[in-house]
Amino acid sequence: MRDTQIENLIKKETQRQNETLDLIPSENFVSSEVLKALGSVLTNKYAEGYSGKRYYGGNEYVDQIETLCIDRALKVFKLSPKKWHVNVQPYSGSPANLAVYAGLVPLGEKIMGMQLDMGGHLTHGHKVSFTGSAWKQIPYGVDQKTEVLDYHALMVLAEAEKPKLIVVGYTAYPRKIDFAKFRAIADKIGAYLMVDMSHFSGLVAGGALPSPFKYADVVTTTTHKTLRGPRGAMIFCKADLARSIDRAVFPGLQGGPHVNQIAATAVALLEAGQPTFKSYAKQVILNAKALSNELKKMGWRIVSGGTDTHLLLVDTFARGIPGKEASDLLQENGIIVNKNTIPFDARSPMDPSGIRLGTPALTTRGMKEKEMVLIAQMIHEVLLEKKNVLAQIKILCRRFPIK
Ligand code: DSN
């Protein structure tokens, strides 16, 4: 690059990614094919509108790219184009969720979403998000004792509040979700059921977790987490909601779609349809379970007692270590995690009681249960014995290069 300042920073970031362990559950490493599409000339093109109905000329190839992306998205999640529609233009997860509410829920009406500090997302109606000022959030959480969803309590809350839409799918909930029970709750009060599967869409695509499509009216997902695509998002909806959703995305909220991003998503969807992706998705969960089991063996309290998914929450404060201190100590040792609130956390989100660990990125590097055991032991050594494991982490990283 002629811009050596940016080039050097990209080189340094590449080295950082190679030499550290990425345990952030919402991150992953895309293939070189995805990167190629993302860095292509498609970034030069304006394509406001949808395939066959654009406001600019010169979209004959862009139309084919967007159509291919749509076809692949429906195929990967085994959806009939007669029953399901997908919009692949959302710039990312936040505008995708906003577009769903804008399309389906009158302003000021109620949206039932999980509280942020219990594992929800800002865009599920939190007060600091625009979704929380334009609509009224009816917050829900997990049961204090079991730290898992209490479907009976959810039914009682929904019947009392009668929200127009219920959001399911979280950023820090380590357990399987019973979508059928949520469908029953939504049906009882005539609400839309929206599943935000951003965190686990790759695991659904790979057949490692149950699909929400049989039960949901709308499903949103980012494309860059377990799905291993570029940063972006998609909105799937029942065919009769297609017009409202499409109009909410464009012209409601967005302008020209990022065509390079749509092409890169199409590449990622092709990859997610391969048999190797099935093994990947299965391994992500096996790895999370191995990490969780080993940490438990060494006396760490895992929220809800374990995991069924790609992530786990460790209550580090149960051993007197606040989440921020834990995350900082691990980072000094080349282990990248994020501090996280745990359910009913008495501490603040800036310095909560726990850390969140996830295995999608390490699994992409080829790591398996054996490495997870080793990593759990090193996390223990860093946090409890204050050992320095940086050299061992670098050796482990070299054994599993990012391809
Ligand atoms: N920020 C993402 C996460 O880390 O879970 C959610 O959007």
Short mmCIF file of C-alpha atoms in Angstrom, two decimals, residues 18-325:
data_model
loop_
_atom_site.label_atom_id
_atom_site.label_comp_id
_atom_site.label_asym_id
_atom_site.label_seq_id
_atom_site.Cartn_x
_atom_site.Cartn_y
_atom_site.Cartn_z
CA ASN A 18 -2.24 -14.53 14.81
CA GLU A 19 -0.43 -14.39 18.14
CA THR A 20 -3.37 -14.21 20.55
CA LEU A 21 -6.25 -16.52 21.40
CA ASP A 22 -9.60 -15.01 20.42
CA LEU A 23 -12.20 -16.23 22.89
CA ILE A 24 -14.75 -13.51 22.12
CA PRO A 25 -17.88 -15.52 21.16
CA SER A 26 -19.09 -12.99 18.59
CA GLU A 27 -15.85 -12.95 16.58
CA ASN A 28 -14.48 -15.28 13.92
CA PHE A 29 -11.95 -15.49 11.07
CA VAL A 30 -13.33 -15.26 7.55
CA SER A 31 -11.85 -17.19 4.62
CA SER A 32 -9.61 -15.53 2.04
CA GLU A 33 -12.50 -15.94 -0.44
CA VAL A 34 -14.79 -13.83 1.76
CA LEU A 35 -12.05 -11.21 2.10
CA LYS A 36 -11.58 -11.13 -1.68
CA ALA A 37 -15.26 -10.37 -2.29
CA LEU A 38 -15.25 -7.77 0.48
CA GLY A 39 -12.21 -6.00 -0.96
CA SER A 40 -13.52 -6.04 -4.54
CA VAL A 41 -14.61 -3.30 -6.96
CA LEU A 42 -18.20 -3.92 -5.86
CA THR A 43 -17.58 -1.24 -3.24
CA ASN A 44 -17.69 1.31 -6.08
CA LYS A 45 -21.34 0.71 -6.97
CA TYR A 46 -24.58 2.36 -5.90
CA ALA A 47 -27.59 0.04 -6.01
CA GLU A 48 -30.44 1.65 -4.09
CA GLY A 49 -33.55 -0.48 -4.47
CA TYR A 50 -33.79 -4.23 -4.97
CA SER A 51 -32.89 -6.64 -7.81
CA GLY A 52 -34.65 -5.57 -10.99
CA LYS A 53 -35.91 -2.33 -9.35
CA ARG A 54 -32.92 -0.03 -8.89
CA TYR A 55 -32.61 3.74 -8.92
CA TYR A 56 -29.25 3.62 -10.77
CA GLY A 57 -28.10 2.11 -14.04
CA GLY A 58 -25.30 -0.42 -14.35
CA ASN A 59 -26.69 -2.93 -11.90
CA GLU A 60 -26.93 -5.99 -14.16
CA TYR A 61 -24.22 -7.89 -12.22
CA VAL A 62 -25.17 -6.49 -8.84
CA ASP A 63 -28.72 -7.82 -9.38
CA GLN A 64 -27.30 -11.28 -10.00
CA ILE A 65 -25.09 -11.06 -6.90
CA GLU A 66 -27.95 -10.04 -4.62
CA THR A 67 -30.25 -12.72 -6.07
CA LEU A 68 -27.54 -15.36 -5.59
CA CYS A 69 -27.03 -14.25 -2.00
CA ILE A 70 -30.79 -14.50 -1.34
CA ASP A 71 -30.99 -17.98 -2.93
CA ARG A 72 -28.04 -19.21 -0.89
CA ALA A 73 -29.42 -17.76 2.35
CA LEU A 74 -32.75 -19.58 1.88
CA LYS A 75 -30.96 -22.79 0.91
CA VAL A 76 -28.55 -22.83 3.85
CA PHE A 77 -31.44 -22.53 6.33
CA LYS A 78 -33.61 -24.97 4.32
CA LEU A 79 -36.38 -22.45 3.63
CA SER A 80 -38.94 -22.54 0.85
CA PRO A 81 -38.91 -19.30 -1.18
CA LYS A 82 -42.70 -19.60 -1.33
CA LYS A 83 -42.98 -19.28 2.44
CA TRP A 84 -39.92 -17.22 3.38
CA HIS A 85 -38.37 -14.00 2.19
CA VAL A 86 -34.91 -12.67 3.05
CA ASN A 87 -33.50 -9.16 2.90
CA VAL A 88 -29.70 -9.26 2.66
CA GLN A 89 -29.12 -5.48 2.67
CA PRO A 90 -28.93 -4.54 6.39
CA TYR A 91 -25.58 -2.95 7.10
CA SER A 92 -25.32 -4.82 10.38
CA GLY A 93 -27.30 -6.38 13.23
CA SER A 94 -28.46 -3.16 14.88
CA PRO A 95 -30.08 -1.65 11.77
CA ALA A 96 -31.56 -5.08 10.95
CA ASN A 97 -33.35 -5.25 14.30
CA LEU A 98 -34.42 -1.62 14.04
CA ALA A 99 -35.88 -2.30 10.58
CA VAL A 100 -37.98 -5.19 11.91
CA TYR A 101 -39.54 -3.03 14.62
CA ALA A 102 -40.00 -0.12 12.22
CA GLY A 103 -41.72 -2.42 9.73
CA LEU A 104 -43.97 -4.31 12.13
CA VAL A 105 -44.54 -2.45 15.38
CA PRO A 106 -46.26 0.97 15.62
CA LEU A 107 -44.07 3.54 17.41
CA GLY A 108 -44.57 3.65 21.17
CA GLU A 109 -45.91 0.08 21.34
CA LYS A 110 -44.39 -2.62 23.54
CA ILE A 111 -41.54 -4.96 22.61
CA MET A 112 -40.66 -7.76 25.01
CA GLY A 113 -36.90 -8.34 25.06
CA MET A 114 -34.28 -9.73 27.38
CA GLN A 115 -32.55 -7.25 29.69
CA LEU A 116 -29.04 -6.33 28.59
CA ASP A 117 -27.44 -7.41 31.87
CA MET A 118 -29.10 -10.84 31.64
CA GLY A 119 -27.72 -11.50 28.16
CA GLY A 120 -29.95 -9.44 25.86
CA HIS A 121 -28.76 -6.87 23.33
CA LEU A 122 -29.03 -3.08 23.27
CA THR A 123 -31.32 -3.30 20.23
CA HIS A 124 -33.78 -5.53 22.06
CA GLY A 125 -35.28 -2.35 23.51
CA HIS A 126 -32.71 -1.14 26.05
CA LYS A 127 -33.32 2.44 27.17
CA VAL A 128 -30.00 3.81 25.85
CA SER A 129 -30.76 2.38 22.37
CA PHE A 130 -33.11 4.18 19.97
CA THR A 131 -35.17 0.94 20.08
CA GLY A 132 -35.86 1.71 23.74
CA SER A 133 -37.04 5.28 23.14
CA ALA A 134 -39.10 4.63 20.02
CA TRP A 135 -40.74 1.55 21.55
CA LYS A 136 -41.34 0.52 25.15
CA GLN A 137 -39.28 -2.44 26.28
CA ILE A 138 -40.92 -5.04 28.50
CA PRO A 139 -37.76 -6.54 29.96
CA TYR A 140 -37.37 -10.17 30.91
CA GLY A 141 -34.54 -12.20 32.36
CA VAL A 142 -33.60 -15.62 33.61
CA ASP A 143 -34.61 -17.38 36.79
CA GLN A 144 -32.39 -16.28 39.67
CA LYS A 145 -31.79 -19.79 40.98
CA THR A 146 -31.31 -21.79 37.76
CA GLU A 147 -30.02 -18.89 35.62
CA VAL A 148 -32.05 -20.24 32.70
CA LEU A 149 -35.27 -19.04 31.06
CA ASP A 150 -38.45 -19.68 33.03
CA TYR A 151 -41.11 -20.14 30.34
CA HIS A 152 -43.99 -20.05 32.80
CA ALA A 153 -42.85 -16.67 34.16
CA LEU A 154 -42.47 -15.44 30.57
CA MET A 155 -46.04 -16.45 29.75
CA VAL A 156 -47.34 -14.61 32.84
CA LEU A 157 -45.37 -11.46 31.91
CA ALA A 158 -46.49 -11.56 28.27
CA GLU A 159 -50.13 -11.98 29.23
CA ALA A 160 -49.92 -9.07 31.66
CA GLU A 161 -48.11 -6.70 29.27
CA LYS A 162 -49.36 -7.84 25.84
CA PRO A 163 -46.33 -6.72 23.79
CA LYS A 164 -46.74 -6.53 20.02
CA LEU A 165 -43.49 -8.42 19.43
CA ILE A 166 -41.31 -10.78 21.47
CA VAL A 167 -37.57 -10.90 20.82
CA VAL A 168 -35.74 -14.17 21.46
CA GLY A 169 -32.02 -14.87 20.96
CA TYR A 170 -29.27 -13.41 23.09
CA THR A 171 -25.63 -12.38 23.31
CA ALA A 172 -24.71 -14.05 26.60
CA TYR A 173 -27.12 -16.92 27.17
CA PRO A 174 -25.32 -20.28 27.09
CA ARG A 175 -28.34 -22.55 26.88
CA LYS A 176 -30.59 -23.96 24.15
CA ILE A 177 -33.78 -21.96 23.61
CA ASP A 178 -37.17 -23.66 23.41
CA PHE A 179 -38.63 -21.82 20.41
CA ALA A 180 -41.86 -23.83 20.55
CA LYS A 181 -42.60 -22.47 24.02
CA PHE A 182 -41.98 -18.92 22.85
CA ARG A 183 -44.34 -19.55 19.88
CA ALA A 184 -47.04 -20.63 22.30
CA ILE A 185 -46.53 -17.45 24.35
CA ALA A 186 -46.65 -15.24 21.23
CA ASP A 187 -49.79 -17.02 19.98
CA LYS A 188 -51.54 -16.57 23.30
CA ILE A 189 -51.30 -12.78 23.02
CA GLY A 190 -51.21 -12.39 19.22
CA ALA A 191 -47.63 -11.05 19.13
CA TYR A 192 -44.99 -11.44 16.47
CA LEU A 193 -42.16 -13.80 17.40
CA MET A 194 -38.76 -12.50 16.31
CA VAL A 195 -35.64 -14.60 16.79
CA ASP A 196 -32.34 -12.74 16.71
CA MET A 197 -30.03 -15.66 15.97
CA SER A 198 -26.96 -13.48 15.38
CA HIS A 199 -24.83 -15.41 17.85
CA PHE A 200 -25.78 -18.91 16.79
CA SER A 201 -26.87 -18.72 13.12
CA GLY A 202 -23.74 -20.63 12.04
CA LEU A 203 -24.64 -23.40 14.47
CA VAL A 204 -28.17 -23.56 13.01
CA ALA A 205 -26.77 -23.58 9.46
CA GLY A 206 -24.42 -26.40 10.45
CA GLY A 207 -27.23 -28.40 12.06
CA ALA A 208 -25.66 -28.27 15.54
CA LEU A 209 -28.50 -26.29 17.18
CA PRO A 210 -32.27 -26.37 16.57
CA SER A 211 -33.59 -24.09 13.85
CA PRO A 212 -35.97 -21.30 14.91
CA PHE A 213 -37.66 -21.07 11.49
CA LYS A 214 -40.48 -23.48 12.26
CA TYR A 215 -41.69 -21.13 15.01
CA ALA A 216 -40.64 -17.55 14.22
CA ASP A 217 -42.34 -14.89 12.11
CA VAL A 218 -39.06 -13.04 11.65
CA VAL A 219 -35.45 -14.12 12.10
CA THR A 220 -32.55 -11.68 12.09
CA THR A 221 -28.88 -12.54 12.06
CA THR A 222 -25.58 -10.86 11.71
CA THR A 223 -23.35 -12.56 9.18
CA HIS A 224 -19.98 -12.26 10.92
CA LYS A 225 -20.26 -14.37 14.04
CA THR A 226 -20.64 -18.17 13.95
CA LEU A 227 -21.77 -17.84 10.31
CA ARG A 228 -18.20 -16.73 9.50
CA GLY A 229 -19.01 -14.10 6.89
CA PRO A 230 -18.28 -10.37 6.54
CA ARG A 231 -19.77 -7.85 8.97
CA GLY A 232 -23.40 -7.47 7.92
CA ALA A 233 -26.86 -8.84 8.58
CA MET A 234 -29.94 -10.46 7.06
CA ILE A 235 -33.64 -10.38 7.91
CA PHE A 236 -35.70 -13.47 7.16
CA CYS A 237 -39.48 -13.10 7.35
CA LYS A 238 -42.65 -14.94 6.44
CA ALA A 239 -43.65 -14.10 2.85
CA ASP A 240 -46.61 -11.93 3.90
CA LEU A 241 -44.31 -9.61 5.88
CA ALA A 242 -41.82 -9.13 3.03
CA ARG A 243 -43.14 -5.79 1.80
CA SER A 244 -43.14 -4.20 5.27
CA ILE A 245 -39.62 -5.45 6.03
CA ASP A 246 -38.16 -4.47 2.65
CA ARG A 247 -39.66 -0.98 2.85
CA ALA A 248 -38.34 -0.53 6.38
CA VAL A 249 -34.78 -1.41 5.26
CA PHE A 250 -34.94 0.68 2.08
CA PRO A 251 -36.05 3.43 1.80
CA GLY A 252 -37.04 3.50 5.49
CA LEU A 253 -33.67 3.32 7.18
CA GLN A 254 -30.88 2.75 4.71
CA GLY A 255 -29.56 4.10 1.44
CA GLY A 256 -27.44 2.18 -1.04
CA PRO A 257 -26.63 -1.39 0.01
CA HIS A 258 -22.99 -2.39 0.48
CA VAL A 259 -22.75 -4.64 -2.53
CA ASN A 260 -19.26 -5.89 -1.69
CA GLN A 261 -20.60 -6.99 1.69
CA ILE A 262 -23.55 -8.78 0.06
CA ALA A 263 -21.17 -10.61 -2.30
CA ALA A 264 -18.96 -11.62 0.64
CA THR A 265 -22.06 -12.86 2.50
CA ALA A 266 -22.96 -14.95 -0.55
CA VAL A 267 -19.47 -16.50 -0.45
CA ALA A 268 -19.80 -17.23 3.27
CA LEU A 269 -23.22 -18.84 2.71
CA LEU A 270 -21.76 -21.11 0.05
CA GLU A 271 -19.09 -22.15 2.56
CA ALA A 272 -21.70 -22.67 5.28
CA GLY A 273 -23.51 -25.13 3.03
CA GLN A 274 -20.48 -27.45 2.79
CA PRO A 275 -20.13 -30.67 4.84
CA THR A 276 -16.98 -29.27 6.50
CA PHE A 277 -19.10 -26.49 8.00
CA LYS A 278 -21.32 -29.10 9.68
CA SER A 279 -18.24 -30.55 11.41
CA TYR A 280 -17.13 -27.04 12.30
CA ALA A 281 -20.47 -26.18 13.96
CA LYS A 282 -20.46 -29.42 15.94
CA GLN A 283 -16.88 -28.86 17.05
CA VAL A 284 -17.62 -25.30 18.22
CA ILE A 285 -20.08 -26.72 20.77
CA LEU A 286 -17.84 -29.64 21.77
CA ASN A 287 -15.07 -27.13 22.39
CA ALA A 288 -17.26 -24.86 24.51
CA LYS A 289 -18.35 -27.84 26.59
CA ALA A 290 -14.73 -28.98 27.03
CA LEU A 291 -13.66 -25.49 28.12
CA SER A 292 -16.58 -25.22 30.52
CA ASN A 293 -16.04 -28.69 32.03
CA GLU A 294 -12.34 -28.14 32.62
CA LEU A 295 -12.90 -24.74 34.25
CA LYS A 296 -15.59 -26.30 36.45
CA LYS A 297 -13.20 -29.07 37.47
CA MET A 298 -10.80 -26.39 38.66
CA GLY A 299 -13.48 -24.83 40.83
CA TRP A 300 -14.77 -21.99 38.63
CA ARG A 301 -18.49 -21.21 38.79
CA ILE A 302 -20.02 -21.37 35.33
CA VAL A 303 -23.31 -19.48 35.00
CA SER A 304 -26.23 -21.96 34.68
CA GLY A 305 -23.76 -24.78 35.33
CA GLY A 306 -22.42 -25.13 31.79
CA THR A 307 -23.25 -24.59 28.14
CA ASP A 308 -25.18 -26.10 25.20
CA THR A 309 -23.82 -23.58 22.74
CA HIS A 310 -20.67 -21.77 21.61
CA LEU A 311 -20.29 -19.64 24.74
CA LEU A 312 -20.06 -19.72 28.50
CA LEU A 313 -20.06 -17.19 31.31
CA VAL A 314 -17.56 -17.53 34.12
CA ASP A 315 -18.40 -15.91 37.46
CA THR A 316 -14.85 -14.78 38.27
CA PHE A 317 -16.05 -12.63 41.17
CA ALA A 318 -17.12 -15.81 42.98
CA ARG A 319 -13.36 -16.15 43.50
CA GLY A 320 -12.91 -12.47 44.28
CA ILE A 321 -11.71 -11.42 40.81
CA PRO A 322 -13.83 -8.72 39.12
CA GLY A 323 -14.53 -9.23 35.41
CA LYS A 324 -12.43 -6.27 34.30
CA GLU A 325 -9.38 -7.41 36.22
#
